[in-house]
mmCIF file of C-alpha atoms and ligand atoms in Angstrom:
data_model
loop_
_atom_site.group_PDB
_atom_site.id
_atom_site.type_symbol
_atom_site.label_atom_id
_atom_site.label_comp_id
_atom_site.label_asym_id
_atom_site.label_seq_id
_atom_site.Cartn_x
_atom_site.Cartn_y
_atom_site.Cartn_z
ATOM 1 C CA MET A 593 67.716 -28.171 172.629
ATOM 2 C CA PRO A 594 69.074 -26.376 175.719
ATOM 3 C CA ARG A 595 71.727 -23.761 174.956
ATOM 4 C CA LYS A 596 74.388 -25.526 176.993
ATOM 5 C CA LEU A 597 77.909 -26.684 176.222
ATOM 6 C CA GLY A 598 78.293 -23.941 173.588
ATOM 7 C CA GLN A 599 75.759 -25.667 171.365
ATOM 8 C CA HIS A 600 75.250 -23.440 168.323
ATOM 9 C CA PHE A 601 74.773 -25.503 165.204
ATOM 10 C CA LEU A 602 75.933 -24.351 161.785
ATOM 11 C CA VAL A 603 73.157 -24.349 159.238
ATOM 12 C CA ARG A 604 74.812 -22.903 156.103
ATOM 13 C CA ASP A 605 76.145 -25.504 153.714
ATOM 14 C CA SER A 606 78.442 -23.042 151.921
ATOM 15 C CA ILE A 607 80.234 -22.284 155.208
ATOM 16 C CA LEU A 608 80.470 -25.947 156.203
ATOM 17 C CA GLU A 609 81.997 -26.683 152.809
ATOM 18 C CA ARG A 610 84.592 -23.919 153.225
ATOM 19 C CA LEU A 611 85.549 -25.266 156.660
ATOM 20 C CA ALA A 612 85.863 -28.849 155.421
ATOM 21 C CA SER A 613 87.967 -27.877 152.411
ATOM 22 C CA ALA A 614 90.270 -25.690 154.559
ATOM 23 C CA ALA A 615 90.789 -28.637 156.947
ATOM 24 C CA CYS A 616 91.232 -31.247 154.209
ATOM 25 C CA ARG A 617 93.150 -29.428 151.491
ATOM 26 C CA ASP A 618 94.081 -32.757 149.860
ATOM 27 C CA HIS A 619 92.698 -36.166 150.694
ATOM 28 C CA THR A 620 93.393 -36.506 154.407
ATOM 29 C CA PRO A 621 93.876 -39.995 155.870
ATOM 30 C CA ARG A 622 92.654 -39.125 159.364
ATOM 31 C CA VAL A 623 90.630 -36.249 160.835
ATOM 32 C CA ILE A 624 89.681 -35.469 164.432
ATOM 33 C CA GLU A 625 86.525 -33.382 164.787
ATOM 34 C CA ILE A 626 85.911 -31.604 168.090
ATOM 35 C CA GLY A 627 82.244 -31.113 169.014
ATOM 36 C CA PRO A 628 80.450 -32.673 166.026
ATOM 37 C CA GLY A 629 77.022 -31.885 167.475
ATOM 38 C CA ARG A 630 74.395 -33.202 165.052
ATOM 39 C CA GLY A 631 77.001 -33.923 162.376
ATOM 40 C CA ALA A 632 76.675 -30.856 160.134
ATOM 41 C CA LEU A 633 80.437 -30.510 159.579
ATOM 42 C CA THR A 634 80.955 -34.256 159.920
ATOM 43 C CA ARG A 635 78.900 -34.779 156.766
ATOM 44 C CA HIS A 636 81.233 -32.485 154.798
ATOM 45 C CA LEU A 637 84.398 -34.034 156.240
ATOM 46 C CA LEU A 638 83.558 -37.682 155.612
ATOM 47 C CA PRO A 639 84.034 -37.656 151.801
ATOM 48 C CA ARG A 640 87.492 -36.100 152.308
ATOM 49 C CA THR A 641 88.987 -38.647 154.710
ATOM 50 C CA ASP A 642 89.417 -42.379 155.410
ATOM 51 C CA GLU A 643 88.921 -42.133 159.164
ATOM 52 C CA LEU A 644 87.084 -39.514 161.188
ATOM 53 C CA HIS A 645 87.190 -39.430 164.980
ATOM 54 C CA ALA A 646 84.391 -37.242 166.323
ATOM 55 C CA ILE A 647 84.597 -36.277 170.024
ATOM 56 C CA GLU A 648 81.281 -35.173 171.539
ATOM 57 C CA LEU A 649 80.608 -34.540 175.226
ATOM 58 C CA ASP A 650 76.807 -34.506 175.044
ATOM 59 C CA ALA A 651 75.586 -38.098 175.478
ATOM 60 C CA ALA A 652 72.349 -37.549 173.544
ATOM 61 C CA LEU A 653 74.189 -35.980 170.596
ATOM 62 C CA ALA A 654 76.839 -38.712 170.576
ATOM 63 C CA GLN A 655 74.052 -41.302 170.483
ATOM 64 C CA HIS A 656 72.246 -39.355 167.740
ATOM 65 C CA LEU A 657 75.428 -39.308 165.635
ATOM 66 C CA GLN A 658 75.994 -43.047 166.097
ATOM 67 C CA SER A 659 72.528 -43.772 164.724
ATOM 68 C CA LYS A 660 72.596 -41.103 161.999
ATOM 69 C CA PHE A 661 75.883 -42.408 160.576
ATOM 70 C CA ALA A 662 75.401 -46.088 161.489
ATOM 71 C CA ALA A 663 76.123 -47.136 157.899
ATOM 72 C CA GLU A 664 79.347 -45.079 157.725
ATOM 73 C CA PRO A 665 82.373 -47.238 158.633
ATOM 74 C CA LYS A 666 84.800 -44.294 158.470
ATOM 75 C CA LEU A 667 83.230 -42.523 161.450
ATOM 76 C CA ARG A 668 84.166 -43.290 165.077
ATOM 77 C CA VAL A 669 82.106 -41.350 167.579
ATOM 78 C CA HIS A 670 83.728 -40.873 170.987
ATOM 79 C CA HIS A 671 81.450 -39.778 173.794
ATOM 80 C CA ALA A 672 84.092 -37.833 175.735
ATOM 81 C CA ASP A 673 85.349 -34.478 176.929
ATOM 82 C CA VAL A 674 87.895 -33.263 174.382
ATOM 83 C CA LEU A 675 89.984 -31.706 177.149
ATOM 84 C CA ALA A 676 90.357 -35.129 178.787
ATOM 85 C CA THR A 677 91.058 -36.929 175.496
ATOM 86 C CA ASP A 678 94.525 -37.857 174.229
ATOM 87 C CA LEU A 679 94.328 -36.540 170.661
ATOM 88 C CA ALA A 680 97.529 -38.359 169.684
ATOM 89 C CA GLN A 681 96.119 -41.844 170.449
ATOM 90 C CA TRP A 682 94.941 -42.578 166.883
ATOM 91 C CA GLY A 683 98.099 -41.332 165.156
ATOM 92 C CA PRO A 684 98.716 -38.436 162.747
ATOM 93 C CA ALA A 685 95.640 -36.358 161.991
ATOM 94 C CA VAL A 686 94.205 -33.034 160.974
ATOM 95 C CA VAL A 687 92.169 -31.446 163.782
ATOM 96 C CA THR A 688 89.055 -29.390 163.178
ATOM 97 C CA GLY A 689 85.733 -28.310 164.636
ATOM 98 C CA ASN A 690 83.129 -25.677 165.179
ATOM 99 C CA LEU A 691 84.356 -25.259 168.732
ATOM 100 C CA PRO A 692 82.377 -24.941 171.948
ATOM 101 C CA TYR A 693 83.397 -21.314 172.593
ATOM 102 C CA TYR A 694 83.571 -21.631 176.374
ATOM 103 C CA ILE A 695 86.728 -23.752 175.957
ATOM 104 C CA THR A 696 88.339 -22.260 172.831
ATOM 105 C CA SER A 697 91.609 -21.347 174.582
ATOM 106 C CA PRO A 698 92.254 -24.714 176.262
ATOM 107 C CA ILE A 699 91.444 -26.523 172.997
ATOM 108 C CA LEU A 700 93.897 -24.279 171.158
ATOM 109 C CA GLU A 701 96.552 -24.897 173.795
ATOM 110 C CA LYS A 702 95.940 -28.631 173.453
ATOM 111 C CA PHE A 703 96.466 -28.469 169.698
ATOM 112 C CA LEU A 704 99.577 -26.285 170.030
ATOM 113 C CA ALA A 705 101.093 -28.819 172.454
ATOM 114 C CA LEU A 706 100.832 -31.635 169.878
ATOM 115 C CA ASP A 707 103.720 -32.378 167.500
ATOM 116 C CA ALA A 708 104.574 -32.538 163.796
ATOM 117 C CA ARG A 709 102.167 -35.465 163.286
ATOM 118 C CA PHE A 710 99.431 -32.842 163.625
ATOM 119 C CA PRO A 711 100.410 -30.334 160.945
ATOM 120 C CA LEU A 712 97.084 -28.567 160.466
ATOM 121 C CA ALA A 713 93.996 -27.428 162.332
ATOM 122 C CA VAL A 714 90.955 -25.406 161.309
ATOM 123 C CA PHE A 715 88.796 -24.065 164.120
ATOM 124 C CA LEU A 716 85.663 -21.977 164.064
ATOM 125 C CA MET A 717 85.759 -19.695 167.100
ATOM 126 C CA GLN A 718 84.417 -16.412 168.408
ATOM 127 C CA ARG A 719 85.626 -13.553 166.216
ATOM 128 C CA GLU A 720 87.288 -11.738 169.100
ATOM 129 C CA VAL A 721 89.626 -14.681 169.747
ATOM 130 C CA ALA A 722 90.336 -15.036 166.011
ATOM 131 C CA ASP A 723 91.221 -11.322 165.903
ATOM 132 C CA ARG A 724 93.673 -11.845 168.750
ATOM 133 C CA LEU A 725 95.290 -14.792 167.001
ATOM 134 C CA LEU A 726 95.699 -12.857 163.766
ATOM 135 C CA ALA A 727 96.711 -9.518 165.322
ATOM 136 C CA GLN A 728 99.776 -7.493 164.375
ATOM 137 C CA PRO A 729 102.218 -5.971 166.896
ATOM 138 C CA GLY A 730 101.185 -2.540 168.143
ATOM 139 C CA THR A 731 97.461 -3.303 168.069
ATOM 140 C CA ARG A 732 95.167 -3.815 171.061
ATOM 141 C CA ALA A 733 94.307 -7.386 170.088
ATOM 142 C CA TYR A 734 97.989 -8.449 170.081
ATOM 143 C CA GLY A 735 98.777 -10.347 173.269
ATOM 144 C CA TYR A 736 99.996 -13.534 174.904
ATOM 145 C CA LEU A 737 97.714 -15.779 172.832
ATOM 146 C CA THR A 738 98.905 -14.173 169.578
ATOM 147 C CA VAL A 739 102.596 -14.670 170.268
ATOM 148 C CA ALA A 740 102.273 -18.075 171.989
ATOM 149 C CA SER A 741 100.424 -19.519 168.998
ATOM 150 C CA ARG A 742 102.794 -17.831 166.525
ATOM 151 C CA LEU A 743 105.766 -19.622 168.107
ATOM 152 C CA VAL A 744 104.237 -22.898 166.955
ATOM 153 C CA CYS A 745 101.924 -22.117 164.030
ATOM 154 C CA ASP A 746 101.220 -19.754 161.201
ATOM 155 C CA ALA A 747 97.584 -18.729 161.428
ATOM 156 C CA GLN A 748 95.385 -17.365 158.692
ATOM 157 C CA LEU A 749 91.773 -16.377 158.389
ATOM 158 C CA VAL A 750 89.547 -18.823 156.492
ATOM 159 C CA LEU A 751 86.336 -16.793 156.721
ATOM 160 C CA HIS A 752 84.149 -14.649 158.937
ATOM 161 C CA VAL A 753 80.852 -16.236 159.950
ATOM 162 C CA PRO A 754 77.877 -14.126 161.020
ATOM 163 C CA ALA A 755 75.790 -15.190 164.022
ATOM 164 C CA ALA A 756 72.854 -15.778 161.657
ATOM 165 C CA ALA A 757 74.643 -18.813 160.169
ATOM 166 C CA PHE A 758 73.974 -20.753 163.406
ATOM 167 C CA ALA A 759 70.888 -22.120 165.070
ATOM 168 C CA PRO A 760 70.430 -20.893 167.712
ATOM 169 C CA PRO A 761 72.552 -17.812 166.859
ATOM 170 C CA PRO A 762 75.356 -17.072 169.344
ATOM 171 C CA LYS A 763 75.647 -13.586 170.859
ATOM 172 C CA VAL A 764 78.959 -12.982 169.061
ATOM 173 C CA ASP A 765 80.247 -13.138 165.498
ATOM 174 C CA SER A 766 82.608 -15.929 164.572
ATOM 175 C CA ALA A 767 85.606 -16.617 162.379
ATOM 176 C CA ALA A 768 87.372 -19.727 161.158
ATOM 177 C CA VAL A 769 91.156 -19.816 161.460
ATOM 178 C CA GLN A 770 93.559 -22.248 159.809
ATOM 179 C CA PHE A 771 96.704 -23.155 161.784
ATOM 180 C CA ILE A 772 99.722 -24.582 159.987
ATOM 181 C CA ARG A 773 102.363 -25.982 162.313
ATOM 182 C CA LYS A 774 105.838 -24.579 161.703
ATOM 183 C CA PRO A 775 108.552 -27.076 160.751
ATOM 184 C CA GLU A 776 110.903 -25.718 163.442
ATOM 185 C CA ILE A 777 109.650 -25.103 166.974
ATOM 186 C CA PRO A 778 112.068 -23.427 169.443
ATOM 187 C CA PRO A 779 113.509 -26.150 171.724
ATOM 188 C CA SER A 780 113.094 -23.826 174.714
ATOM 189 C CA LEU A 781 109.326 -23.520 174.119
ATOM 190 C CA PRO A 782 108.168 -24.035 177.756
ATOM 191 C CA HIS A 783 110.654 -21.382 178.974
ATOM 192 C CA LEU A 784 109.609 -19.043 176.178
ATOM 193 C CA LEU A 785 105.943 -19.426 177.069
ATOM 194 C CA ALA A 786 106.679 -18.676 180.736
ATOM 195 C CA PHE A 787 108.699 -15.624 179.618
ATOM 196 C CA LEU A 788 105.815 -14.403 177.418
ATOM 197 C CA ARG A 789 103.404 -14.682 180.349
ATOM 198 C CA ARG A 790 105.712 -12.424 182.337
ATOM 199 C CA CYS A 791 106.060 -9.924 179.478
ATOM 200 C CA PHE A 792 102.274 -9.667 179.058
ATOM 201 C CA ALA A 793 101.446 -9.964 182.795
ATOM 202 C CA GLN A 794 100.102 -6.368 182.829
ATOM 203 C CA LYS A 795 99.551 -5.284 179.253
ATOM 204 C CA ARG A 796 99.652 -1.534 179.931
ATOM 205 C CA LYS A 797 102.918 -1.716 181.849
ATOM 206 C CA THR A 798 106.359 -1.439 180.252
ATOM 207 C CA LEU A 799 108.594 -4.473 179.902
ATOM 208 C CA ARG A 800 110.809 -2.901 182.573
ATOM 209 C CA ASN A 801 107.970 -3.043 185.100
ATOM 210 C CA ASN A 802 106.774 -6.497 184.101
ATOM 211 C CA LEU A 803 110.218 -8.118 183.980
ATOM 212 C CA ARG A 804 112.138 -6.386 186.792
ATOM 213 C CA PRO A 805 110.604 -8.577 189.545
ATOM 214 C CA PHE A 806 112.014 -11.654 187.797
ATOM 215 C CA TYR A 807 115.312 -10.494 186.309
ATOM 216 C CA GLY A 808 116.306 -7.605 188.571
ATOM 217 C CA PRO A 809 117.973 -4.310 187.636
ATOM 218 C CA MET A 810 119.682 -5.763 184.522
ATOM 219 C CA VAL A 811 116.322 -5.188 182.791
ATOM 220 C CA ASP A 812 116.833 -1.394 183.018
ATOM 221 C CA ALA A 813 119.772 -1.562 180.607
ATOM 222 C CA LEU A 814 117.792 -3.273 177.848
ATOM 223 C CA PRO A 815 116.809 -1.161 174.816
ATOM 224 C CA GLU A 816 113.362 -2.801 175.043
ATOM 225 C CA ALA A 817 112.860 -1.752 178.709
ATOM 226 C CA PRO A 818 110.642 1.302 177.980
ATOM 227 C CA LEU A 819 108.479 -0.589 175.465
ATOM 228 C CA ARG A 820 105.256 -2.499 176.153
ATOM 229 C CA ALA A 821 105.066 -6.195 175.255
ATOM 230 C CA GLU A 822 102.439 -5.518 172.590
ATOM 231 C CA GLN A 823 105.063 -3.574 170.594
ATOM 232 C CA LEU A 824 107.450 -6.516 170.127
ATOM 233 C CA THR A 825 107.442 -8.941 167.216
ATOM 234 C CA LEU A 826 107.805 -12.678 167.730
ATOM 235 C CA TYR A 827 111.488 -12.506 166.777
ATOM 236 C CA GLN A 828 112.156 -9.661 169.203
ATOM 237 C CA PHE A 829 110.642 -11.772 172.016
ATOM 238 C CA ILE A 830 112.862 -14.715 171.100
ATOM 239 C CA ALA A 831 115.959 -12.499 170.996
ATOM 240 C CA LEU A 832 115.077 -10.784 174.286
ATOM 241 C CA HIS A 833 114.475 -14.116 175.985
ATOM 242 C CA ALA A 834 117.833 -15.416 174.728
ATOM 243 C CA LYS A 835 119.576 -12.282 176.041
ATOM 244 C CA LEU A 836 118.027 -12.615 179.510
ATOM 245 C CA ALA A 837 118.464 -16.396 179.612
ATOM 246 C CA ALA A 838 122.187 -15.994 178.821
ATOM 247 C CA HIS A 839 122.497 -13.849 181.960
ATOM 248 C CA ARG A 840 120.286 -15.949 184.187
ATOM 249 C CA ASN A 841 121.064 -19.416 182.826
ATOM 250 C CA LEU A 842 117.304 -20.017 182.222
HETATM 251 N N1 SAM B 1047 79.827 -29.141 164.825
HETATM 252 C C1 SAM B 1047 78.444 -28.833 165.110
HETATM 253 C C2 SAM B 1047 77.940 -27.802 164.142
HETATM 254 O O1 SAM B 1047 78.787 -27.119 163.525
HETATM 255 O O2 SAM B 1047 76.742 -27.668 163.963
HETATM 256 C C3 SAM B 1047 78.239 -28.380 166.573
HETATM 257 C C4 SAM B 1047 79.131 -27.272 167.055
HETATM 258 S S1 SAM B 1047 78.689 -26.607 168.655
HETATM 259 C C5 SAM B 1047 79.343 -24.959 168.491
HETATM 260 C C6 SAM B 1047 79.887 -27.297 169.783
HETATM 261 C C7 SAM B 1047 79.710 -28.777 170.098
HETATM 262 O O3 SAM B 1047 80.718 -29.147 171.031
HETATM 263 C C8 SAM B 1047 78.390 -29.139 170.725
HETATM 264 O O4 SAM B 1047 77.853 -30.256 170.071
HETATM 265 C C9 SAM B 1047 78.742 -29.497 172.183
HETATM 266 O O5 SAM B 1047 77.898 -30.466 172.769
HETATM 267 C C10 SAM B 1047 80.155 -30.013 172.019
HETATM 268 N N2 SAM B 1047 80.984 -29.894 173.232
HETATM 269 C C11 SAM B 1047 80.895 -28.968 174.217
HETATM 270 N N3 SAM B 1047 81.861 -29.156 175.133
HETATM 271 C C12 SAM B 1047 82.581 -30.230 174.720
HETATM 272 C C13 SAM B 1047 83.712 -30.920 175.248
HETATM 273 N N4 SAM B 1047 84.293 -30.523 176.389
HETATM 274 N N5 SAM B 1047 84.196 -31.974 174.551
HETATM 275 C C14 SAM B 1047 83.621 -32.369 173.387
HETATM 276 N N6 SAM B 1047 82.539 -31.755 172.838
HETATM 277 C C15 SAM B 1047 82.038 -30.695 173.485
#
């Protein structure tokens, strides 16, 4: 099997079981699995759901799955690129997968952009990205991705997965993260995300230097001006954005 499309297959049943039970905490009517590969996780998800949509880009693997699970009416295999797939088309669902690492961020963004019908996701990803998602303010790993995802979801670690749990082993360690969508999402989310990008534009610079080009000298008067973005909590970002938006009508 060529090592393309982030194809590293999980071979430890205990880990697959932990992933499936984190995704399907109770019986789950519908699940979407991203990158089912040869169906290792699929096999653990099927007993926990009534309907499983598995999206696989590799034609040979999609065909392999169709034949392997031909007697399983709950499984629908979609030979498609997840990034070009409308995940909302089948209705409410839990989303999960041992992700192709080369597109972890766009998959995450796609999940975050869904709505309350998609309350939960569990993704296995490279450990470095998981560390960023779970980081606390004031640490190096804390950045745009941390705060952007925290506006929409609470994230928690499910488990760390060593490279040896995959065949072939990836070059990096991995971690599974569970995302629980928050009941209240700020209505100004797109503006907030744009604001966060500005705050984190140059991580080593102060907020004064990152924000002055957009908001002008009023930034100098802010108590947060000498701080760096990585020092602010989610709620401080929301408050700062509201303060600036009130002045600029954003
Ligand atoms: N779930 C399997 C497992 O745990 O053994 C395979 C996981 S492997 C890390 C990632 C899978 O995603 C591969 O089967 C790969 O072909 C598939 N894939 C890669 N890019 C994709 C894309 N854009 N859309 C859907 N599937 C993709």
